[in-house]
Tab-separated table of C-alpha atoms in Angstrom:
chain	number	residue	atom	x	y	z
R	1	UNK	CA	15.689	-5.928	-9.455
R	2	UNK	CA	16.382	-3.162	-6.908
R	3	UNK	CA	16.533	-5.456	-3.794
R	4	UNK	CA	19.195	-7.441	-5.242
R	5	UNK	CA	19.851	-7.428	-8.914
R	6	UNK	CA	18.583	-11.389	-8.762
R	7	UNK	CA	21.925	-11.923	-6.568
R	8	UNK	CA	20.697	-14.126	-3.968
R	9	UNK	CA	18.221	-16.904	-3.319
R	10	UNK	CA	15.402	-13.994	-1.582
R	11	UNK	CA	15.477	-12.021	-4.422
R	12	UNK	CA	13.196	-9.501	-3.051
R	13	UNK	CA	14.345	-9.274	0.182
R	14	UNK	CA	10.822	-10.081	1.598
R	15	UNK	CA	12.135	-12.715	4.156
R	16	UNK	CA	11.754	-10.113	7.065
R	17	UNK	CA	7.497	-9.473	6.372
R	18	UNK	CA	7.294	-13.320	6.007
R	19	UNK	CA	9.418	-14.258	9.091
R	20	UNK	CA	10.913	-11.547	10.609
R	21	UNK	CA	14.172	-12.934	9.660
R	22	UNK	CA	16.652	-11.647	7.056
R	23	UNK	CA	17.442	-14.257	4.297
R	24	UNK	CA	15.114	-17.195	5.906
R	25	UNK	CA	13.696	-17.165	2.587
R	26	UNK	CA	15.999	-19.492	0.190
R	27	UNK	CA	14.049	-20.532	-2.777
R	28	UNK	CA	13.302	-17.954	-5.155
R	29	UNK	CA	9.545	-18.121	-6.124
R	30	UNK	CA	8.772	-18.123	-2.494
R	31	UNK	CA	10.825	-15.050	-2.411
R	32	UNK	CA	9.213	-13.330	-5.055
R	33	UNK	CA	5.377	-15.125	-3.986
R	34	UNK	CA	6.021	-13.008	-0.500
R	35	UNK	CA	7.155	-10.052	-2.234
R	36	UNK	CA	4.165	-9.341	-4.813
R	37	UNK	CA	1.728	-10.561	-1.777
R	38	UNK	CA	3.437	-7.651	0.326
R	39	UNK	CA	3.441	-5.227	-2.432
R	40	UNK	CA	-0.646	-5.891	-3.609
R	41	UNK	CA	-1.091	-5.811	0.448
R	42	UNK	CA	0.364	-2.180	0.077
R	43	UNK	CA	-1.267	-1.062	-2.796
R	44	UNK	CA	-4.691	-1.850	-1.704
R	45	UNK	CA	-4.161	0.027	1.170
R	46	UNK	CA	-2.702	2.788	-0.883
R	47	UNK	CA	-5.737	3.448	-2.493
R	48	UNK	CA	-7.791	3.033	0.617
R	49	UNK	CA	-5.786	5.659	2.164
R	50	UNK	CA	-6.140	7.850	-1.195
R	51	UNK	CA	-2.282	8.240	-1.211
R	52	UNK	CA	-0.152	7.730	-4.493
R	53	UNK	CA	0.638	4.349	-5.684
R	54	UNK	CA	4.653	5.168	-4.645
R	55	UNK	CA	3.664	5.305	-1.431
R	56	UNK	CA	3.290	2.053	-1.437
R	57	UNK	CA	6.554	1.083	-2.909
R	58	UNK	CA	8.485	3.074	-0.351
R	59	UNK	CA	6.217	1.219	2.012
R	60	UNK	CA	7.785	-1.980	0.851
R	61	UNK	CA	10.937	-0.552	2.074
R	62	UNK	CA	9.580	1.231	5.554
R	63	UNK	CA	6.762	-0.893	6.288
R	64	UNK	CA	2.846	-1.103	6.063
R	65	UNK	CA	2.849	1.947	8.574
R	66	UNK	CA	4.266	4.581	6.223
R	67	UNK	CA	0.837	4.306	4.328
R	68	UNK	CA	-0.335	5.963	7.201
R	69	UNK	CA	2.023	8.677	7.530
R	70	UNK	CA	2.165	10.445	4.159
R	71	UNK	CA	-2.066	9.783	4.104
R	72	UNK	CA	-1.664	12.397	7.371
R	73	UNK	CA	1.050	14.437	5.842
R	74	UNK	CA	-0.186	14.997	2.117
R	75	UNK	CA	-0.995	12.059	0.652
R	76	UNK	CA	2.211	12.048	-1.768
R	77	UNK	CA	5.360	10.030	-1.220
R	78	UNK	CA	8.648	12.902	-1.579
R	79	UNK	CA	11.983	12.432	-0.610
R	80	UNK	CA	11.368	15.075	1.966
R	81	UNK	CA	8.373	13.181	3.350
R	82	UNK	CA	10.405	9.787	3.121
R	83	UNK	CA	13.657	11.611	4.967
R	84	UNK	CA	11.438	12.767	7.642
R	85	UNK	CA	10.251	9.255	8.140
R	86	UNK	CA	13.466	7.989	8.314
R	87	UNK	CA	14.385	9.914	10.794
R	88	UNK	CA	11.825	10.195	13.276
R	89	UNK	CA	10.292	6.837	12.960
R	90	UNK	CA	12.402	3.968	11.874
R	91	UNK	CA	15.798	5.166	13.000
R	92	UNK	CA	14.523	5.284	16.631
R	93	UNK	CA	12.771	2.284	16.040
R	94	UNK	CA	15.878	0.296	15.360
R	95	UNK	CA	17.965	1.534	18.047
R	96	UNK	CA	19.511	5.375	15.882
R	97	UNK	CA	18.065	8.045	18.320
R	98	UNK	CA	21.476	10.293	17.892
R	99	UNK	CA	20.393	10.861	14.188
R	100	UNK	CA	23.653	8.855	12.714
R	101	UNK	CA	23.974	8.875	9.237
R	102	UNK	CA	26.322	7.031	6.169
R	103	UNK	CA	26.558	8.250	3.060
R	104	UNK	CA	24.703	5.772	0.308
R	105	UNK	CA	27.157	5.783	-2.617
R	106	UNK	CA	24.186	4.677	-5.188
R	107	UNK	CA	23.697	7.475	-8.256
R	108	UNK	CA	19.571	7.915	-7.701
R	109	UNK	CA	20.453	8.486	-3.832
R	110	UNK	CA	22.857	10.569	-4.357
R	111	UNK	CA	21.500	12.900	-7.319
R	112	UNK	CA	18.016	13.172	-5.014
R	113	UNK	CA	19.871	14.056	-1.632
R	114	UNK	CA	23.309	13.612	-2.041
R	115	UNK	CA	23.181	9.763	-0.786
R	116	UNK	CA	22.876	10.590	2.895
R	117	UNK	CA	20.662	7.711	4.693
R	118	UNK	CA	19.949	7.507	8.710
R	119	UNK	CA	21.545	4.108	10.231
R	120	UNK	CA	18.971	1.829	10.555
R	121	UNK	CA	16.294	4.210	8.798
R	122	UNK	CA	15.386	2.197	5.453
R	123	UNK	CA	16.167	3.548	2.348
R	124	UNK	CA	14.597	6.871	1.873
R	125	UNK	CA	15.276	6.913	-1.628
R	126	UNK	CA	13.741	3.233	-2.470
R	127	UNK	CA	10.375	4.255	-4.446
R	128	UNK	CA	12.804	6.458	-6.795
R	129	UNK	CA	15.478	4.071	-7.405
R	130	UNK	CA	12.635	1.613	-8.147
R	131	UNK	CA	11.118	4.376	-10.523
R	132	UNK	CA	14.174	4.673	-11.842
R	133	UNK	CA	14.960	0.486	-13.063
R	134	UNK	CA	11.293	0.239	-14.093
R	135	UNK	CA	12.776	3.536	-16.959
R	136	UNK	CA	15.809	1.260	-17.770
R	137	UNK	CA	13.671	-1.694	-18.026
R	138	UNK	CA	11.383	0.145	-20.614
R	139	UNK	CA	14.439	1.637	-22.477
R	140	UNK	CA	16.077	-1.606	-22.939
R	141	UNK	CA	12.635	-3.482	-23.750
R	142	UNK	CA	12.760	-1.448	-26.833
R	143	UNK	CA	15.980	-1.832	-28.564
């Protein structure tokens, strides 16, 4: 639900860890086959590492490596620790060494940092806003 609200055909957005392509995924089950295989691959390192188990969601958003990074820098996923990350890894990464930023107009982002996001950096807020659906999910479930 928070890649794309069951919008499109790769519903979880997990065309880029299968082929390195965005959207070369275009039947659904394959989509969401790819995505639990990417997010079990993330948790089982998560616990190897001995880092929280949101770690690994943001990692679904950041990549594998960020499992890495908060094991070295505290073991717990934060904003903070997500922003930094951002910043100084996958911004440069993807071409954003000035430290460009856009404002993401989304109401988790911008109640947790006030929706700013690097260009090209991931979504540092991705762990919370998934934190956040899996709450409306469980409110709804019970009416």
């Amino acid at each position: 639900y928070t890649e794309t609200k069951g919008k499109t055909d790769d519903v979880m957005q997990s065309s880029e860890s299968s082929t390195g392509v965005t959207n070369s995924i275009t039947d659904r089950k394959e989509s969401i086959r790819q995505g639990v295989t990417v997010l079990s691959e993330n948790l089982e390192e998560a616990v190897h590492h001995k880092v929280d188990p949101w770690t690994a969601v943001q990692a679904y958003n950041f990549g594998k490596a960020y499992i890495d990074y908060v094991a070295d820098n505290g073991g717990v996923n934060t904003v903070e620790l997500a922003n930094a990350y951002s910043k100084d890894v996958v911004a440069p990464s993807l071409g954003n060494t000035s430290g460009k930023t856009y404002t993401y107009y989304q109401p988790v982002a911008m109640y947790y940092g006030g929706g700013k996001l690097y260009t090209n950096g991931g979504n540092i807020y991705y762990a919370k806003e998934v934190q956040f659906n899996l709450f409306l999910m469980r409110m709804f479930s019970r009416l």
